[in-house]
Short mmCIF file of C-alpha atoms (C1' of nucleotides) in Angstrom, two decimals:
data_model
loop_
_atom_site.label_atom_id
_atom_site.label_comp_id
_atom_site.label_asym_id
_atom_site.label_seq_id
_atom_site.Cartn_x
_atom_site.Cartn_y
_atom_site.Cartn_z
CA UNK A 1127 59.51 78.75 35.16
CA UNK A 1128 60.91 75.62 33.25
CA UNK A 1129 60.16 72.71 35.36
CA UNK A 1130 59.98 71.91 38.91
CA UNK A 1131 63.49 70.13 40.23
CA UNK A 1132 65.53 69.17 43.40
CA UNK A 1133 64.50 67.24 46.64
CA UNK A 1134 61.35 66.74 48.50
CA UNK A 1135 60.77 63.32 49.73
CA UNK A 1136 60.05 64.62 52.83
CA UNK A 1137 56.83 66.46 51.99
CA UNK A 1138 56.14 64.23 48.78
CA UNK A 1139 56.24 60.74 50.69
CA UNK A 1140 53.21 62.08 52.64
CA UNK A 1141 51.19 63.52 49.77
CA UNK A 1142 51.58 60.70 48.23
CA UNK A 1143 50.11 58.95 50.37
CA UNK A 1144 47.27 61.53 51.22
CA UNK A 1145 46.66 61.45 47.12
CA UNK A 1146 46.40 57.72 47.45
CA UNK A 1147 43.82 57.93 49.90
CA UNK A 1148 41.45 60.45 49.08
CA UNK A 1149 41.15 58.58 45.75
CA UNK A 1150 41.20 54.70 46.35
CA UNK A 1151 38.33 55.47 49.10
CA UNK A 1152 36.28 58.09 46.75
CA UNK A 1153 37.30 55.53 43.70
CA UNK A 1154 38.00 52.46 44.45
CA UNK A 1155 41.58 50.57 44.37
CA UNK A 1156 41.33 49.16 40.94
CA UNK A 1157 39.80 52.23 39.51
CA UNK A 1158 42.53 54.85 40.03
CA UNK A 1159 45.46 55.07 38.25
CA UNK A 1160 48.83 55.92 39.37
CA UNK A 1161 48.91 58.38 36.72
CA UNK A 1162 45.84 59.82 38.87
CA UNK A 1163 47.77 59.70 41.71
CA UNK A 1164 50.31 61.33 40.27
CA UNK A 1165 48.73 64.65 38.85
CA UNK A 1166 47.34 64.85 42.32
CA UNK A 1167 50.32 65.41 44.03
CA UNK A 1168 51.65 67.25 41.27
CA UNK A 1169 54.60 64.94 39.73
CA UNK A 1170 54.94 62.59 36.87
CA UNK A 1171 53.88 59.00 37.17
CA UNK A 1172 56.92 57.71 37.17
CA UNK A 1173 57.95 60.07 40.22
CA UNK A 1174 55.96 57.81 42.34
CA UNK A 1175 57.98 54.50 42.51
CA UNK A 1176 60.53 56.54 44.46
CA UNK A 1177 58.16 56.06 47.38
CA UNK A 1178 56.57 52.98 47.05
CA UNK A 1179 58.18 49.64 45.11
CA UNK A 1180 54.39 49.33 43.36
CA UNK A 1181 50.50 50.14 43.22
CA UNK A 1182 49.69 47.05 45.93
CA UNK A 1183 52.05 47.78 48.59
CA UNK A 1184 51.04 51.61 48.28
CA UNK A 1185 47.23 49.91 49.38
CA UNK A 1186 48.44 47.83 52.11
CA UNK A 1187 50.78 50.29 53.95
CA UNK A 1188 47.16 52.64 54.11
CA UNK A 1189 45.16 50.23 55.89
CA UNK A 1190 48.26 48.42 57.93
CA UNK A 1191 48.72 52.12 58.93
CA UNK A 1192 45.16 52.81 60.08
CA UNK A 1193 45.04 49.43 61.70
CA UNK A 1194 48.00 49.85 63.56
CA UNK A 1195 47.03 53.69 64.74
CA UNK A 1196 43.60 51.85 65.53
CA UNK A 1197 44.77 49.38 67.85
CA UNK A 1198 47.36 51.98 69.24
CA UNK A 1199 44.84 54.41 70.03
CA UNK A 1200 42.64 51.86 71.60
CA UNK A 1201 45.45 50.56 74.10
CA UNK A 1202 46.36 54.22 75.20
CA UNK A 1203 42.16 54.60 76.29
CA UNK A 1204 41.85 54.16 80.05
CA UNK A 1205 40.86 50.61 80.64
CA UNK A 1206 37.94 50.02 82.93
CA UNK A 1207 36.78 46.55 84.42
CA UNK A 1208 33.49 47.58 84.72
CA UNK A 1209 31.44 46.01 82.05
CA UNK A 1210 29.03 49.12 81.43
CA UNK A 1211 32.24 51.34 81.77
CA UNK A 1212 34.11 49.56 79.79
CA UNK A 1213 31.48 48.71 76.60
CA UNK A 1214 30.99 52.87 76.76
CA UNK A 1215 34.16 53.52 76.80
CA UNK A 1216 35.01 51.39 73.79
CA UNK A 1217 31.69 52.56 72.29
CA UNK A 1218 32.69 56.26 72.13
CA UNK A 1219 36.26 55.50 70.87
CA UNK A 1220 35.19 53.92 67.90
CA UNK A 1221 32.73 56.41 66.96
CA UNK A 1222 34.88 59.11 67.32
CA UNK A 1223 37.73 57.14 66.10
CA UNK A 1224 36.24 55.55 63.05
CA UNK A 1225 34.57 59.44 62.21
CA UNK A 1226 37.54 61.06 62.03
CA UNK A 1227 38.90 59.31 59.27
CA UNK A 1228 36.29 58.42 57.02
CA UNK A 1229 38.81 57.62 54.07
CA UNK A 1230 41.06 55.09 56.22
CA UNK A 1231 37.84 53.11 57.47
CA UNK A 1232 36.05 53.31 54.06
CA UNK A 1233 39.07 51.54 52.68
CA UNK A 1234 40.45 49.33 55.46
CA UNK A 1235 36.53 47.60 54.98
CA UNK A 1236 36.28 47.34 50.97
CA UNK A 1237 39.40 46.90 49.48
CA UNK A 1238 40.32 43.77 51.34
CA UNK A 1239 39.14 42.08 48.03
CA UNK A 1240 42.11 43.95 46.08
CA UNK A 1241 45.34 42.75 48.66
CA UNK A 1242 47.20 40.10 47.43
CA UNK A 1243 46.77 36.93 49.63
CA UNK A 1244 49.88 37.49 52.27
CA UNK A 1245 48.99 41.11 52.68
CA UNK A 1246 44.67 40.40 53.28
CA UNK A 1247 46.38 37.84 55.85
CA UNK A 1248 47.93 40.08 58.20
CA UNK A 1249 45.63 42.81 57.80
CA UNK A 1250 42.78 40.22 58.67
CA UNK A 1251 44.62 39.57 61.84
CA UNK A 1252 44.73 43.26 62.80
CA UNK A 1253 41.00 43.37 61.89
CA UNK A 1254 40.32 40.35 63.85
CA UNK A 1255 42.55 41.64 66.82
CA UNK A 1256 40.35 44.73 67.32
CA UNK A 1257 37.01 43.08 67.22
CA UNK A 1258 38.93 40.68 69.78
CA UNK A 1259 39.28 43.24 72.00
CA UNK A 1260 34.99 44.31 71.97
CA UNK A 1261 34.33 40.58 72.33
CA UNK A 1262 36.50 40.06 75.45
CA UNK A 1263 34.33 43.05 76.91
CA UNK A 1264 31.30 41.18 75.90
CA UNK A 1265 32.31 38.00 77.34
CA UNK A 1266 33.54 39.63 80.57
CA UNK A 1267 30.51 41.51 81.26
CA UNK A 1268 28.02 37.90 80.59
CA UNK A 1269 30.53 36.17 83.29
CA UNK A 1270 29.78 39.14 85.55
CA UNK A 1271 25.74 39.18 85.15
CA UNK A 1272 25.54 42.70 83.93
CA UNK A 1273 25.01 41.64 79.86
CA UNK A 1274 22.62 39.55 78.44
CA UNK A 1275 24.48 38.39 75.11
CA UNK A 1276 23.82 35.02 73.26
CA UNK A 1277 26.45 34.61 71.44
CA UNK A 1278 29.94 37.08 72.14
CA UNK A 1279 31.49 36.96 69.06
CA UNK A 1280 28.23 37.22 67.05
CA UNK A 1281 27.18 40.48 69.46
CA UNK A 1282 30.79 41.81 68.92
CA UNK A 1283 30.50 41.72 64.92
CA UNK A 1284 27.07 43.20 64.77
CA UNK A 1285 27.58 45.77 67.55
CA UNK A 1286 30.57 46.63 65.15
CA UNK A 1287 28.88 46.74 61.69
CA UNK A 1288 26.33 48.95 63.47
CA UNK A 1289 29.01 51.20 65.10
CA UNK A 1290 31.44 51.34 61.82
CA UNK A 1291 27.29 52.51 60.11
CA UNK A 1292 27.98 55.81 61.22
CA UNK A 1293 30.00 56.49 57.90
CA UNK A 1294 27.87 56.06 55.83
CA UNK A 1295 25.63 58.53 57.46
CA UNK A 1296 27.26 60.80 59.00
CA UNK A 1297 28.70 62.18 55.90
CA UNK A 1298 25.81 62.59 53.96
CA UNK A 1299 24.00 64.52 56.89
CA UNK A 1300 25.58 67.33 58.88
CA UNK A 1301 22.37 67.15 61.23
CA UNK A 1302 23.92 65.89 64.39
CA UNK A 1303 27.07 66.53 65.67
CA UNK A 1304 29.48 63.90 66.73
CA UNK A 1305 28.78 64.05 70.85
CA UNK A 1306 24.71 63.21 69.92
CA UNK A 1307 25.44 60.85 67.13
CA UNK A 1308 27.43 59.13 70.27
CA UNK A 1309 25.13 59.54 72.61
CA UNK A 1310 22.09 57.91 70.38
CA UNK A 1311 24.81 54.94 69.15
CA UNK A 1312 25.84 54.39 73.10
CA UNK A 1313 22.06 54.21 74.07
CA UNK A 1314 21.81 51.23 71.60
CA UNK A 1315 24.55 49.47 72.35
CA UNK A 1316 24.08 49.64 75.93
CA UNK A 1317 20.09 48.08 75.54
CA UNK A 1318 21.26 45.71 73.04
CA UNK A 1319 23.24 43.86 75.61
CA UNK A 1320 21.97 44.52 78.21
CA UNK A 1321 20.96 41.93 80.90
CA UNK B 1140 12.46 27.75 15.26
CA UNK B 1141 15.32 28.42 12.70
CA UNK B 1142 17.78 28.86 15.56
CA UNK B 1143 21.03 28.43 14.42
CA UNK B 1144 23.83 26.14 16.06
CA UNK B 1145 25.21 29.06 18.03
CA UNK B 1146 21.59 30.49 19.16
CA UNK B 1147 21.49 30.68 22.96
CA UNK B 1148 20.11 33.75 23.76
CA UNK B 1149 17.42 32.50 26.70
CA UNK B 1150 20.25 30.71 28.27
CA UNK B 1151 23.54 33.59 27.41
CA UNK B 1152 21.57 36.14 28.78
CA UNK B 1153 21.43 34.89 32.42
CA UNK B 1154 24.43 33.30 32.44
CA UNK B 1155 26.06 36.77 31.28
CA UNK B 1156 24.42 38.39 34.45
CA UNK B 1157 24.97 35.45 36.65
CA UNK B 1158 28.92 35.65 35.93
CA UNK B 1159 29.27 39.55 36.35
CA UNK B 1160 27.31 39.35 39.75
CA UNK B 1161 29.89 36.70 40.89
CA UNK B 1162 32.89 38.64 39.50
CA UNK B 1163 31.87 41.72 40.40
CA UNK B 1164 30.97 40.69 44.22
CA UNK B 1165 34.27 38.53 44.52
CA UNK B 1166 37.32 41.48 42.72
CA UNK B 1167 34.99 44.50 42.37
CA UNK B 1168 33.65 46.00 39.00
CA UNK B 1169 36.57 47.68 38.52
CA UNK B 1170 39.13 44.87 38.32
CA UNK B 1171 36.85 42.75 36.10
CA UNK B 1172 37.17 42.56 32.52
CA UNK B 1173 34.95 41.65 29.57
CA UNK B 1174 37.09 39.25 28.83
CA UNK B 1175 37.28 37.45 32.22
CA UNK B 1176 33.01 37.56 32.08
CA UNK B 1177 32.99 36.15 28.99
CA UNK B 1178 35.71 33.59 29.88
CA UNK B 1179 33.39 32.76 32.64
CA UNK B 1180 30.29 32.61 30.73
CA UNK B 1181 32.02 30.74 27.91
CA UNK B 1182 31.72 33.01 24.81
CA UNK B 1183 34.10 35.50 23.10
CA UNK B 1184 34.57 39.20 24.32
CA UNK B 1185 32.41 40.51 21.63
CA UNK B 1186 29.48 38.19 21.92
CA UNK B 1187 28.19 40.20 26.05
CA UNK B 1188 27.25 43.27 23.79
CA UNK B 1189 24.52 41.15 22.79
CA UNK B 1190 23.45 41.27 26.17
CA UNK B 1191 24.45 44.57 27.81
CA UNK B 1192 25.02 47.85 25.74
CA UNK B 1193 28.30 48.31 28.02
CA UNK B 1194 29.73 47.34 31.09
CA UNK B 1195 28.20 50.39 33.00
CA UNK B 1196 24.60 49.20 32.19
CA UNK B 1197 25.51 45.36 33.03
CA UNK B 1198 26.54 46.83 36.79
CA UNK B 1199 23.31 48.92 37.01
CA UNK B 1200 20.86 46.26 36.47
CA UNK B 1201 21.92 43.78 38.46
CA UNK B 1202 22.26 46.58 41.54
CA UNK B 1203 18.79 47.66 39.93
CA UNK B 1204 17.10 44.05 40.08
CA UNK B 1205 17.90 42.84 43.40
CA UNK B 1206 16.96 46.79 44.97
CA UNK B 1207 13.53 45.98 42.96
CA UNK B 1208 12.99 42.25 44.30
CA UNK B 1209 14.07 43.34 48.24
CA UNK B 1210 10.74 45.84 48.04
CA UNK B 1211 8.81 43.50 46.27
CA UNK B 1212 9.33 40.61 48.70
CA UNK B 1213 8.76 43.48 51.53
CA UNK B 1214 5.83 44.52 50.15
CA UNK B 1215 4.68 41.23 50.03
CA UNK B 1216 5.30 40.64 53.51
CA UNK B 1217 2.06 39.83 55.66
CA UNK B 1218 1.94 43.69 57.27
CA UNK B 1219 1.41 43.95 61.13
CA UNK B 1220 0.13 47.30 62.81
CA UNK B 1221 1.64 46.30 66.22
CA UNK B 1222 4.83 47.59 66.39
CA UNK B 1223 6.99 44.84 67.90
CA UNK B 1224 5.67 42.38 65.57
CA UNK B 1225 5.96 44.69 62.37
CA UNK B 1226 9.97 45.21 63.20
CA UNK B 1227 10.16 41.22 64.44
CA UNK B 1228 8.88 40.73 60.83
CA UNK B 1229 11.02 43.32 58.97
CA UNK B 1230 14.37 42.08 60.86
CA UNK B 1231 13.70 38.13 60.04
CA UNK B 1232 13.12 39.53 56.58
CA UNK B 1233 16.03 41.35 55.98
CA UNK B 1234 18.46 38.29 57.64
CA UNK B 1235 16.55 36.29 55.37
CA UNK B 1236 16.83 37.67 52.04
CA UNK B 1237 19.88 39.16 52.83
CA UNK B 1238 22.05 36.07 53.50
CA UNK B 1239 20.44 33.99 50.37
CA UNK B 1240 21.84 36.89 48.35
CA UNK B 1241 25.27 37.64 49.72
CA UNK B 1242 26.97 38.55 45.82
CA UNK B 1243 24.15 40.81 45.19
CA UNK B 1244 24.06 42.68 48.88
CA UNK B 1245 27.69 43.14 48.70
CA UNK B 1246 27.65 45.04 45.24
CA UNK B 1247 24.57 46.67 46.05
CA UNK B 1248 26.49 47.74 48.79
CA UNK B 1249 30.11 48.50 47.86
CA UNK B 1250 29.71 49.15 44.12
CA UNK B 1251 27.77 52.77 44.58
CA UNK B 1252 30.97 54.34 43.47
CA UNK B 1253 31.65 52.67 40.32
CA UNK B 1254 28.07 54.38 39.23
CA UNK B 1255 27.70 57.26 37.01
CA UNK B 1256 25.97 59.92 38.56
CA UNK B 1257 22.64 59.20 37.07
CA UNK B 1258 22.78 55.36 37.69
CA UNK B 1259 23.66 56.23 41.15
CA UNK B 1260 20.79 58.81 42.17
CA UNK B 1261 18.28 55.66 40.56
CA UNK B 1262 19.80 53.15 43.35
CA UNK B 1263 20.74 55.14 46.14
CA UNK B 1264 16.52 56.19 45.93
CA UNK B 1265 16.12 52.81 46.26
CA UNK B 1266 18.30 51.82 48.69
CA UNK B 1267 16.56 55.44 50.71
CA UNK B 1268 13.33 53.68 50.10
CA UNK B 1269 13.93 50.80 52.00
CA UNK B 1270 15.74 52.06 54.59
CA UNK B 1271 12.07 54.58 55.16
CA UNK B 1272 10.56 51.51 55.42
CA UNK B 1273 11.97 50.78 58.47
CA UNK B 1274 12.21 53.98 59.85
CA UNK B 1275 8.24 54.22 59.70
CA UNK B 1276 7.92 50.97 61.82
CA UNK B 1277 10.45 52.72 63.96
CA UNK B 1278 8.77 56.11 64.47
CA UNK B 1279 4.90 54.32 64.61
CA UNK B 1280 6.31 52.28 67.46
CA UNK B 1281 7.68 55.47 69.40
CA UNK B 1282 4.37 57.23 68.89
CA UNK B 1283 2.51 53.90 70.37
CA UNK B 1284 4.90 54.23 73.02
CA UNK B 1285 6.30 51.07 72.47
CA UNK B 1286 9.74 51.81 71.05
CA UNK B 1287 12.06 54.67 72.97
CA UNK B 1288 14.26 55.63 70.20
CA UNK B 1289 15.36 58.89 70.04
CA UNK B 1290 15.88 59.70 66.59
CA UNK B 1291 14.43 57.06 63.97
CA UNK B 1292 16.33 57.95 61.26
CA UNK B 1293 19.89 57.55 62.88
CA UNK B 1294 18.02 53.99 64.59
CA UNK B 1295 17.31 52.36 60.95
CA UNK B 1296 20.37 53.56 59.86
CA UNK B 1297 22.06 51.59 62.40
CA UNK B 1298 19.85 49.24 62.89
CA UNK B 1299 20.16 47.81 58.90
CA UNK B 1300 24.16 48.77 59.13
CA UNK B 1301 23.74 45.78 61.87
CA UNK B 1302 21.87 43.79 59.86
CA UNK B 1303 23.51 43.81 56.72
CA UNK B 1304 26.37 43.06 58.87
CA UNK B 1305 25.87 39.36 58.80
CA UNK B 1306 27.13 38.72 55.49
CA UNK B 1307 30.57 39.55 56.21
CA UNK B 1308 30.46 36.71 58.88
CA UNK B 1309 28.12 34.08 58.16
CA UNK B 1310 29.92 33.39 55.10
CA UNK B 1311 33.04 33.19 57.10
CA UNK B 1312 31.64 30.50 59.68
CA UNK B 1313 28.82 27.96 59.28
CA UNK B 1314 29.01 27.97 63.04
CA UNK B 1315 25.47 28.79 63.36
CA UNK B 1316 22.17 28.24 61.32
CA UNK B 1317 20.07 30.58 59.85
CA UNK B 1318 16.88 30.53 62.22
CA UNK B 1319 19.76 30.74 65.14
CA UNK B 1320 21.07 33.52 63.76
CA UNK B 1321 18.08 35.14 63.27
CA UNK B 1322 16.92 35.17 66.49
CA UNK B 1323 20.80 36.20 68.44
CA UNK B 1324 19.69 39.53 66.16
CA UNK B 1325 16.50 39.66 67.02
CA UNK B 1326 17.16 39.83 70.47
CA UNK B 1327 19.32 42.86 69.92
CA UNK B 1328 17.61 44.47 68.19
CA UNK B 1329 14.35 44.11 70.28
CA UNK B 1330 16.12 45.36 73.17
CA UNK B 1331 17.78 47.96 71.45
CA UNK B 1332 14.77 49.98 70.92
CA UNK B 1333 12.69 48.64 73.46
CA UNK B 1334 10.84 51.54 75.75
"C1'" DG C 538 24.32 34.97 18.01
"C1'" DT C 539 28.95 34.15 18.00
"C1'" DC C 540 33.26 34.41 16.01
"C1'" DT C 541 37.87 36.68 14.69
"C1'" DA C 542 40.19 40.76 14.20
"C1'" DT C 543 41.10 45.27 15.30
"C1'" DA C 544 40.80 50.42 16.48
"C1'" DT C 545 41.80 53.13 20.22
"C1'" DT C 546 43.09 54.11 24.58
"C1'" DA C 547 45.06 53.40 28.94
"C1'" DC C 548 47.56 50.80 32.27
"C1'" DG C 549 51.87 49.58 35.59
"C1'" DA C 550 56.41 49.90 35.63
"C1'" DT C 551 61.28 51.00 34.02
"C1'" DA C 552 65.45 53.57 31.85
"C1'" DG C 553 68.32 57.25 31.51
"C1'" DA C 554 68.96 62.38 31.30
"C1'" DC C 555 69.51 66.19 34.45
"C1'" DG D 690 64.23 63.22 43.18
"C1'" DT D 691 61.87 64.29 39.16
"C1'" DC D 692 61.66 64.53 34.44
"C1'" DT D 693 60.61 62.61 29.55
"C1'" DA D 694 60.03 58.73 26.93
"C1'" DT D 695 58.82 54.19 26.28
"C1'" DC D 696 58.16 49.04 26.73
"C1'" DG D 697 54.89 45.54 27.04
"C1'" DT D 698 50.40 44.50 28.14
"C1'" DA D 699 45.49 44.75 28.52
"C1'" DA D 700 41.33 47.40 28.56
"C1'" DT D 701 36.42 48.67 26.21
"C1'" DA D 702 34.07 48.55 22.34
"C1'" DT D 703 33.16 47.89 17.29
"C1'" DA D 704 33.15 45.75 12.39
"C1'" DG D 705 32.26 42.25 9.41
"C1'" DA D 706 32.37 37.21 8.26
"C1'" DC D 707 29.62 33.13 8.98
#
DNA sequence: GTCTATATTACGATAGAC
DNA sequence: GTCTATCGTAATATAGAC
């Protein structure tokens, strides 16, 4: 066989994107080449710039992508008023959400550093949108008696660093599965802030 | 004595480590250059191999030093038996020397990856060892029966995810002081494992 | 100890053939 | 749409003058 020829932007788009993904999260951003990229998916360098205009908006459409399936998947849970109900709810979800794509979250949280001012801007905003929405629970459930939080937004950032934690373990260990890493995460939370 | 005009070795030295650990924390190792250190620092290129066999070994010690001086300054911490007081003591600690440090946390942190293998399996023991150190509070204070915490390990692990977690927002705000901040963690965290 | 200069390698991105 | 080839630039690291 000479060379491999003819049309597949339909399944190359997508591994290019994959190839991107796997290796700025295992890498880091600056560290992989689109040369790396490329022998990944199994074209040329050059092959690439039929799918994305450069190396930057290759990052950005990753973690605008993630954010937007984040916040997607969020609005489609079934919204409770109860506080308790509510704070569980959105508990669960982002374990389970935030688990299943280690590679999105690992990148979405540490390359913010390598996007260009206007493109850290409006993925900020997405970032800050979705710890919005854990706040407003926070806040709701303090104006209804049931939590006992200081300081909302504070609560909402820490409960989140501890939440988005899971990645860094639950990788490495294999010992719990994902129902009694939720369980043990939920029976924090719900102490935590509790009034 | 016979120092020549261009002698500054007590002073190069830090200020070679100082600029990398502000580099490196702001773009990532990755997308610094020499150059731009030495730019920073005020020398040419060549002159940092006085001062670091590569760039590799630069990384390492400063991830190496400030792993080294976080168990020192635990270890010099006055050491209660009582288990509230112990993980009162460790979580004002960690805030603490934590947020004075912010560069060094967040490459201590996010820089793991840039390590060769060998560098790496030095800090992550490290990091492991500090982490134990709060799981043993942890685990002492569930056999006291003070502490109901089902698994210890997965509790410090989320417990110093939450922690750590103040560096990505106090630098953002200035809203609150240290001592306030301190204790709005506190508080969660004492209830979080509370019995 | 720092400089200038350079060897060597790799990068992102583009052009034109097929 | 992918290839080969290449342009222009910048990287790490070293050598030798001062």
């Amino acid at each position: 066989m000479a060379r491999t020829q003819g049309s597949h932007s339909d399944i190359t788009g997508p591994k290019v994107r994959q190839a991107a993904l796997r290796l700025f999260a295992r890498h880091g951003y600056a560290a992989v080449s689109m040369r790396q990229i490329a022998a990944e998916v199994g074209v040329q360098a050059g092959a690439l710039y039929n799918y994305t205009p450069d190396k930057q908006t290759l990052l950005f459409d990753l973690m605008k992508t993630h954010l937007d399936e984040l916040l997607a998947a969020h609005d489609a849970l079934p919204g409770g008023a109860m506080p308790f109900p509510a704070l569980e709810a959105f508990t669960r979800f982002h374990i389970r959400f935030h688990a299943e794509r280690p590679d999105e979250v690992f990148i979405a949280y540490m390359e913010l550093r390598s996007l260009e001012a206007g493109n850290f801007a409006r993925i900020e905003a997405l970032r800050r949108a979705y710890e919005q929405r854990l706040e407003d629970i926070l806040r709701h459930g303090v104006e209804q008696g049931a939590f006992a939080v200081a300081d909302p937004r504070i609560a909402a950032m820490a409960l989140i660093a501890m939440l988005t934690g899971i990645n860094t373990g639950f990788r490495r260990g294999g010992r719990l599965s994902l129902p009694q890493v939720q369980e043990l995460y939920w029976e924090m939370v719900r102490k935590s802030v509790a009034a």
